[in-house]
Amino acid sequence: MKLNTLLTVIKPLAVGRPGDPDIKGLAYDSRKIKSGFMFFALHGQNQDGNQFVQDAVTRGAVAVVSDQAAPVSHGPAIIIRVSDPRQAMAELAAAFYYNPSASLQVVGITGTNGKTTTAFMLRDIFTGAGRRTGLIGTVAYEIGDRTIPASRTTPESVDLQDMLAQMVHVGCQSAVIEVSSHALIQKRVGGIDFDVAVFTNLTHDHLDYHVTKENYFQAKALLFRSLSRCRKKPVAVVNLDDPYGRELVRDVPLEADLITYATGQEAAVRAINLQITSAGSVFDVRSPWGEARVKLKLLGHYNVSNALSALAAAGGVGVPLAHAAQVVSQMIAVPGRLEEISIEGGFQVFVDYAHTEDALHNVLSTLRAITPGKLIVVFGCGGNRDRKKRPLMGAMATRLADYVLLTSDNPRKENPIEIIAQIRAGCKHSDNVEVVEDRHEAIVCALSLAETGDVVLIAGKGHENYQEFANTVIPFDDRQVVRECLGISHA
């Protein structure tokens, strides 16, 4: 695509010199630049992309998008100065890939918890309705028959638009995207036309980045504010059981058709006659499209809410309620989301991604209801992330579990023992808390403590198959560690 054609979608402050080279690709990492590429000089948390302009030009960049007039000696490259390189990158990426979201039915899901489960439900609902569906989220990126392990919940806009274009190329009709608050602040989903935006909930998390919970909420609200710029007629799906969902409906102008859902509030889509058991939940869904019975195999009240969000989103784009209800009733598990590791008799073991106070509360409360014996939990907190939630999670664990093993999560550049000490500061009763820094040893210890009737929860990492330290990433999968410890083969 010619440079001048691309530039019609933005309003640059200045273009360094005349020229109309053919743009053959886009990159924000100078190491990925090839001849004829456009380079985006982004301001990162630790580095400034303007420091790598010379490297990008040396590697063949013919155009550079920056908020600086001339970041360095740029040789033959044309410098395009903009006020916001990230916004420009999102809009240019959409144009470069011929606006793939216009050819897809796109659902964006945001919220602290529940994004992944809702996304998997919607993927299965759409697929079962005959719509080939792509998925972009925390666990994986699914494009046609290809599954790519996810490096982050929501990719950068260049990568995201590329994936959407690939989905169009392989015949996808729908795309389900988990949209993180970081992605919204960093404008990674700019240039995407959403058919549906879903808000699941908002609880304490990511305050290392957003500082306050109100800032965190306003970041989530950006997805819904963006609907006013969509060329489609979008739908907003909002959880009224969550106070921030009610605030979203009350205070944020929604230029979209609103579909609310709830279990404890009056809402457009509502669960009635709800019965929660040790085998799941049974309830009737009352909606604008009629009623249906759901027999949910996924445990916990919070999964009822996840199911309602998926049913509301599906109904909003015309999927029959009876079909959607049947699909969610058939779901057995979502990777790393209260995933049970099958063992012979004795005790039960679950692995879950819970890494916030609210998520830990939901999972432990759910397991407490089905545990005749002791409830044992193994967890830690990620390094270089929200520190304020650490003692809160410690308090929640000691309140709901009989025995707590504090261990490492992904310590990154922090000292694991210091992270654990911050978690333990919230543990009011130390007689049921043990510190085992090595995560493998902590899991072994938990399994050795378990007896018939007990339940072991290994929380925090869920589907992840790695552990991240300061300068290294090692293979590590909680599920595989359990299987190896118990001598279980994984079919």
XYZ file of C-alpha atoms in Angstrom:
491
model
C 0.000 0.000 0.000
C 1.307 3.451 -0.878
C 2.312 5.742 1.988
C 0.130 8.641 0.910
C -2.892 6.349 0.686
C -2.245 5.171 4.234
C -1.811 8.681 5.567
C -5.323 9.688 4.511
C -6.692 7.938 7.616
C -4.729 10.113 10.081
C -3.924 13.795 10.435
C -0.148 14.026 10.805
C 1.315 17.156 12.336
C 4.051 17.097 9.727
C 5.539 14.869 7.039
C 9.305 15.174 6.814
C 9.730 15.287 3.073
C 7.801 14.475 -0.105
C 7.660 10.866 -1.178
C 5.229 8.028 -1.694
C 7.038 4.743 -1.088
C 5.249 1.424 -1.097
C 4.692 0.292 2.514
C 5.264 -3.450 2.690
C 4.731 -4.012 6.391
C 4.344 -2.442 9.834
C 6.393 -2.932 12.991
C 6.856 -1.293 16.390
C 9.920 -3.440 17.191
C 12.969 -2.364 15.183
C 14.235 -5.958 15.176
C 11.215 -6.963 13.063
C 11.754 -4.285 10.421
C 12.310 -5.432 6.849
C 12.908 -3.479 3.675
C 9.960 -1.217 2.895
C 8.426 -1.318 6.387
C 6.918 1.502 8.434
C 8.296 1.799 11.975
C 6.321 3.142 14.938
C 8.399 4.777 17.669
C 6.318 4.111 20.782
C 6.941 5.243 24.337
C 7.126 2.100 26.483
C 7.250 1.603 30.223
C 10.999 1.011 30.196
C 12.183 2.174 26.775
C 11.474 4.868 24.202
C 11.007 3.659 20.640
C 12.655 6.823 19.370
C 15.955 5.352 20.548
C 15.576 2.615 17.932
C 14.707 4.707 14.883
C 18.237 4.515 13.514
C 18.238 0.740 13.881
C 14.865 0.552 12.106
C 16.118 2.707 9.229
C 19.288 0.649 8.949
C 17.129 -2.464 8.650
C 15.105 -0.942 5.813
C 12.331 1.229 7.255
C 11.142 3.752 4.648
C 8.783 5.620 6.991
C 8.843 6.362 10.712
C 5.858 7.448 12.803
C 6.924 9.416 15.872
C 5.880 12.276 18.106
C 9.303 13.825 17.532
C 10.250 15.780 14.415
C 13.557 13.995 13.880
C 14.276 11.430 16.614
C 17.778 10.730 15.245
C 19.540 10.836 11.925
C 16.972 9.081 9.797
C 18.644 8.901 6.401
C 16.207 8.144 3.587
C 13.208 7.413 5.815
C 10.245 9.785 5.821
C 9.428 10.990 9.337
C 5.701 11.318 9.999
C 5.145 13.375 13.139
C 1.934 12.751 15.060
C 0.627 13.772 18.461
C -0.167 10.199 19.537
C 1.912 7.416 17.932
C -0.228 4.646 19.454
C -3.479 6.051 18.113
C -1.855 6.593 14.728
C -0.518 3.032 14.752
C -3.979 1.617 15.468
C -5.622 3.592 12.666
C -2.834 2.950 10.156
C -2.774 -0.771 10.999
C -6.519 -1.034 10.389
C -6.125 0.708 7.023
C -3.056 -1.329 6.032
C -4.958 -4.583 6.594
C -8.078 -3.227 4.821
C -10.203 -2.860 7.955
C -10.769 -6.564 8.644
C -13.169 -5.909 11.527
C -15.663 -4.547 8.997
C -15.865 -8.059 7.520
C -16.270 -9.796 10.880
C -18.815 -9.858 13.654
C -16.585 -8.697 16.504
C -17.273 -9.117 20.218
C -14.996 -7.354 22.713
C -15.080 -8.481 26.348
C -13.643 -6.408 29.178
C -13.704 -6.771 32.965
C -11.417 -7.904 35.761
C -12.664 -11.482 35.892
C -14.653 -13.707 33.564
C -13.280 -12.539 30.219
C -11.735 -15.857 29.233
C -14.673 -18.059 30.220
C -17.129 -15.735 28.475
C -14.901 -15.691 25.389
C -14.722 -19.491 25.233
C -18.487 -19.729 25.654
C -19.094 -17.285 22.815
C -16.596 -19.034 20.574
C -18.469 -22.304 21.063
C -21.878 -20.650 20.654
C -20.912 -18.988 17.368
C -19.132 -22.080 16.054
C -22.137 -24.236 16.903
C -24.351 -21.784 15.037
C -22.295 -22.345 11.892
C -20.117 -19.251 12.178
C -16.409 -19.897 11.887
C -14.960 -17.943 14.794
C -11.550 -16.598 15.709
C -10.477 -16.032 19.301
C -7.968 -13.601 20.794
C -7.443 -13.786 24.525
C -5.439 -14.714 27.578
C -5.082 -18.430 26.836
C -4.512 -18.466 23.072
C -5.055 -16.843 19.710
C -7.185 -19.051 17.456
C -7.174 -18.291 13.733
C -8.989 -20.888 11.672
C -7.307 -24.207 12.403
C -4.243 -22.586 13.988
C -3.827 -22.066 17.718
C -1.037 -19.765 18.884
C -0.124 -19.534 22.599
C -0.987 -16.035 23.794
C 1.840 -13.723 24.793
C -0.602 -11.193 26.289
C -4.363 -10.895 26.629
C -4.755 -8.244 23.914
C -1.963 -7.870 21.329
C -0.628 -4.550 20.032
C -2.792 -3.015 17.305
C -0.458 -4.019 14.453
C -0.543 -7.663 15.549
C -4.252 -7.558 16.330
C -5.216 -6.176 12.917
C -2.940 -8.742 11.269
C -4.724 -11.547 13.144
C -8.148 -10.202 12.214
C -7.056 -10.019 8.570
C -5.887 -13.634 8.756
C -9.276 -14.598 10.201
C -11.012 -12.978 7.242
C -8.615 -14.751 4.871
C -9.407 -18.217 6.294
C -13.148 -17.612 6.211
C -13.989 -16.588 9.762
C -17.258 -14.752 10.195
C -16.899 -13.860 13.867
C -14.106 -12.833 16.211
C -14.130 -12.810 20.003
C -11.540 -10.555 21.651
C -10.632 -10.234 25.321
C -9.894 -6.544 25.851
C -7.655 -5.679 28.808
C -7.585 -2.306 30.527
C -3.948 -1.879 29.475
C -5.001 -2.448 25.868
C -7.673 0.226 26.127
C -5.348 2.829 27.644
C -2.689 1.961 25.049
C -5.239 2.117 22.210
C -4.491 -1.390 20.953
C -8.113 -1.888 19.872
C -8.340 1.476 18.124
C -9.556 1.068 14.561
C -11.715 -1.967 15.403
C -15.438 -1.817 14.687
C -17.106 -3.790 17.466
C -20.529 -5.344 17.066
C -20.728 -6.101 20.783
C -18.926 -4.778 23.862
C -19.290 -6.812 27.076
C -18.581 -5.634 30.643
C -18.262 -8.505 33.141
C -17.183 -6.857 36.419
C -14.534 -4.710 38.041
C -12.607 -5.582 41.190
C -9.245 -4.672 42.728
C -6.430 -5.294 40.223
C -3.807 -3.516 38.108
C -3.592 -0.524 40.452
C 0.164 -0.555 39.887
C -0.742 0.752 36.430
C -3.999 2.648 36.952
C -3.221 3.912 40.512
C -6.890 4.270 41.511
C -9.925 2.072 41.037
C -11.757 4.975 39.393
C -8.985 5.250 36.790
C -9.257 1.498 36.281
C -13.006 1.821 35.718
C -12.571 4.702 33.293
C -10.094 2.560 31.339
C -12.697 -0.200 31.028
C -15.323 2.363 30.038
C -13.196 3.377 27.041
C -14.413 0.283 25.184
C -17.987 1.515 25.494
C -17.164 5.129 24.692
C -15.507 3.897 21.499
C -18.802 2.434 20.266
C -19.867 5.909 19.150
C -17.179 5.749 16.451
C -18.215 2.340 15.131
C -19.663 2.183 11.649
C -21.903 -0.700 12.711
C -24.921 -0.626 15.021
C -23.243 -1.940 18.162
C -24.627 -3.643 21.256
C -23.457 -2.984 24.830
C -23.815 -5.914 27.253
C -23.440 -4.928 30.917
C -23.536 -6.833 34.223
C -25.951 -5.076 36.596
C -24.947 -7.274 39.539
C -21.658 -5.360 39.564
C -21.760 -1.809 41.009
C -19.414 -0.594 38.296
C -21.727 -2.090 35.708
C -24.540 -0.006 37.136
C -22.268 3.050 37.083
C -21.387 2.340 33.472
C -25.055 2.306 32.482
C -25.833 5.389 34.569
C -22.880 7.657 33.762
C -21.359 6.643 30.429
C -23.226 7.712 27.277
C -23.833 4.484 25.385
C -24.410 4.998 21.685
C -25.456 1.380 21.338
C -28.351 -0.955 22.020
C -28.099 -1.814 25.717
C -28.605 -5.373 26.978
C -28.213 -5.820 30.726
C -27.848 -9.111 32.599
C -27.957 -10.128 36.249
C -28.799 -12.804 38.775
C -29.792 -10.525 41.647
C -31.102 -7.450 39.819
C -33.828 -6.709 37.346
C -32.210 -6.976 33.922
C -32.996 -7.769 30.309
C -31.298 -11.164 30.602
C -31.780 -12.750 33.991
C -31.262 -16.081 35.734
C -34.340 -17.242 37.634
C -35.106 -20.416 39.589
C -31.363 -20.687 40.223
C -30.081 -23.815 41.961
C -26.348 -24.151 42.620
C -25.075 -27.642 43.422
C -21.788 -29.485 43.723
C -22.199 -30.525 40.085
C -22.815 -27.032 38.699
C -25.921 -24.886 38.354
C -29.425 -25.175 36.955
C -31.444 -22.092 36.081
C -33.908 -20.604 33.647
C -32.891 -17.660 31.502
C -35.490 -14.968 30.979
C -34.626 -12.692 28.058
C -36.051 -10.484 25.292
C -35.820 -13.559 23.044
C -37.776 -15.908 25.299
C -36.826 -18.374 28.024
C -34.508 -21.377 28.127
C -33.206 -23.842 30.693
C -29.464 -23.974 31.376
C -27.789 -26.899 33.131
C -24.302 -25.529 33.692
C -21.508 -27.981 34.453
C -19.040 -25.205 35.325
C -18.968 -24.729 39.090
C -19.825 -21.586 41.017
C -22.195 -18.641 41.044
C -19.681 -16.537 39.113
C -19.929 -18.935 36.172
C -23.691 -18.349 36.109
C -22.819 -14.692 35.545
C -20.321 -15.640 32.835
C -22.964 -17.747 31.115
C -25.459 -14.875 31.218
C -22.919 -12.517 29.644
C -22.349 -14.968 26.793
C -26.077 -15.573 26.307
C -26.771 -11.829 26.260
C -23.994 -11.138 23.743
C -25.100 -14.007 21.514
C -28.712 -12.879 21.642
C -27.638 -9.368 20.786
C -26.327 -10.538 17.419
C -29.243 -12.814 16.625
C -28.162 -16.245 17.842
C -31.243 -18.206 19.006
C -31.400 -18.444 22.798
C -32.202 -22.166 22.743
C -29.008 -22.905 20.814
C -26.832 -20.693 23.018
C -28.266 -22.223 26.198
C -27.614 -25.723 24.892
C -23.986 -24.897 24.074
C -23.128 -23.394 27.472
C -24.843 -26.369 29.124
C -22.467 -28.706 27.296
C -19.263 -26.911 28.295
C -17.136 -28.999 30.629
C -14.057 -26.865 31.290
C -12.084 -23.812 30.239
C -8.278 -24.202 30.355
C -6.941 -23.157 33.748
C -10.331 -21.951 35.002
C -11.286 -24.161 37.932
C -9.868 -26.997 35.859
C -10.039 -30.292 37.705
C -7.120 -32.675 37.398
C -8.707 -36.105 37.244
C -7.365 -38.467 39.875
C -8.594 -41.789 41.207
C -10.800 -41.348 44.289
C -9.468 -39.770 47.458
C -9.164 -36.007 47.158
C -9.779 -33.495 44.363
C -7.308 -31.079 42.741
C -8.221 -27.907 40.858
C -6.045 -25.401 38.998
C -7.332 -21.862 38.546
C -6.074 -18.548 37.188
C -7.457 -16.598 40.186
C -4.988 -13.796 40.837
C -7.179 -11.150 42.452
C -8.904 -10.999 45.826
C -12.341 -11.275 44.223
C -11.395 -14.173 41.961
C -9.831 -16.031 44.888
C -12.988 -15.413 46.926
C -15.187 -16.761 44.133
C -13.153 -19.902 43.609
C -12.574 -20.709 47.284
C -16.246 -20.094 48.125
C -17.264 -22.409 45.306
C -14.886 -25.149 46.437
C -15.768 -24.727 50.107
C -19.351 -25.678 49.270
C -18.253 -29.009 47.782
C -15.453 -29.877 50.242
C -16.351 -32.398 52.944
C -12.805 -32.341 54.337
C -10.014 -29.754 54.324
C -9.683 -27.035 51.688
C -5.998 -26.485 50.891
C -4.818 -23.610 48.698
C -1.446 -22.934 47.076
C -0.873 -19.470 45.642
C 1.454 -16.495 45.279
C 1.322 -13.094 43.605
C 3.050 -11.879 40.469
C 6.039 -9.586 40.754
C 6.095 -6.057 39.313
C 2.323 -5.961 39.517
C -0.282 -4.471 41.879
C 1.191 -4.761 45.391
C -1.907 -3.537 47.211
C -3.833 -6.704 46.435
C -1.251 -9.008 48.053
C -2.340 -8.716 51.716
C -5.976 -8.702 50.587
C -5.461 -12.048 48.881
C -3.668 -13.368 51.958
C -6.606 -12.391 54.147
C -9.095 -13.970 51.765
C -7.152 -17.235 51.587
C -6.830 -17.627 55.354
C -10.514 -16.783 55.831
C -11.849 -19.356 53.372
C -9.239 -22.147 53.299
C -8.234 -24.547 56.047
C -4.584 -24.544 55.053
C -2.641 -22.001 53.004
C 0.687 -22.554 51.262
C 2.258 -19.279 50.139
C 4.688 -19.652 47.266
C 6.116 -17.989 44.165
C 3.970 -17.039 41.192
C 5.857 -15.145 38.471
C 8.231 -13.098 40.662
C 9.765 -11.327 37.678
C 12.228 -8.728 38.995
C 11.022 -8.790 42.599
C 12.344 -10.916 45.444
C 9.898 -13.837 45.869
C 10.315 -13.856 49.651
C 9.410 -10.163 49.848
C 6.281 -10.780 47.771
C 5.292 -13.645 50.055
C 5.896 -11.467 53.135
C 3.488 -8.866 51.735
C 0.850 -11.564 51.191
C 1.394 -12.943 54.683
C 0.890 -9.487 56.185
C -2.793 -9.975 55.414
C -3.019 -13.399 57.049
C -4.647 -12.822 60.433
C -4.068 -16.377 61.626
C -0.628 -17.794 61.019
C -1.287 -21.273 62.369
C -2.746 -22.434 59.047
C -0.186 -20.708 56.805
C 3.083 -22.153 55.549
C 5.679 -20.570 53.282
C 7.245 -22.763 50.597
C 9.013 -20.452 48.166
C 9.611 -23.020 45.421
C 6.290 -23.505 43.606
C 7.003 -27.126 42.662
C 7.774 -27.976 46.288
C 4.665 -26.124 47.455
C 2.467 -28.194 45.148
C 4.151 -31.406 46.328
C 3.574 -30.330 49.930
C -0.110 -29.586 49.322
C -0.675 -32.945 47.659
C 1.082 -34.752 50.512
C -1.206 -33.041 53.030
C -4.398 -33.972 51.194
C -6.529 -36.847 52.429
C -9.803 -38.421 51.354
C -12.497 -35.762 51.115
C -10.047 -32.869 50.835
C -9.807 -30.373 47.979
C -6.555 -28.786 46.785
C -6.646 -25.522 44.842
C -3.540 -24.332 43.014
C -4.246 -20.727 42.132
C -2.735 -17.830 40.233
C -1.287 -19.262 37.037
C -4.048 -21.391 35.572
C -3.299 -22.223 31.947
C 0.233 -20.763 31.998
C 3.030 -23.147 31.044
C 5.938 -21.041 32.257
C 7.319 -19.287 35.327
C 8.928 -15.886 34.899
C 11.941 -14.785 36.918
C 14.102 -11.654 36.577
C 16.196 -12.755 33.646
C 14.733 -16.070 32.656
C 11.523 -17.883 31.830
C 11.341 -21.585 32.657
C 8.787 -24.214 31.603
C 6.251 -24.662 34.398
C 2.657 -25.866 34.256
C 0.756 -26.370 37.520
C -1.414 -29.030 35.888
C 1.565 -31.008 34.643
C 3.311 -30.783 38.015
C 0.231 -32.288 39.689
C 0.078 -35.107 37.151
C 3.768 -35.885 37.555
C 3.528 -35.864 41.349
C 0.558 -38.226 41.308
C 1.853 -40.393 38.464
C -1.000 -39.480 36.135
C -0.607 -39.626 32.386
C -2.304 -36.840 30.434
C -4.287 -38.183 27.502
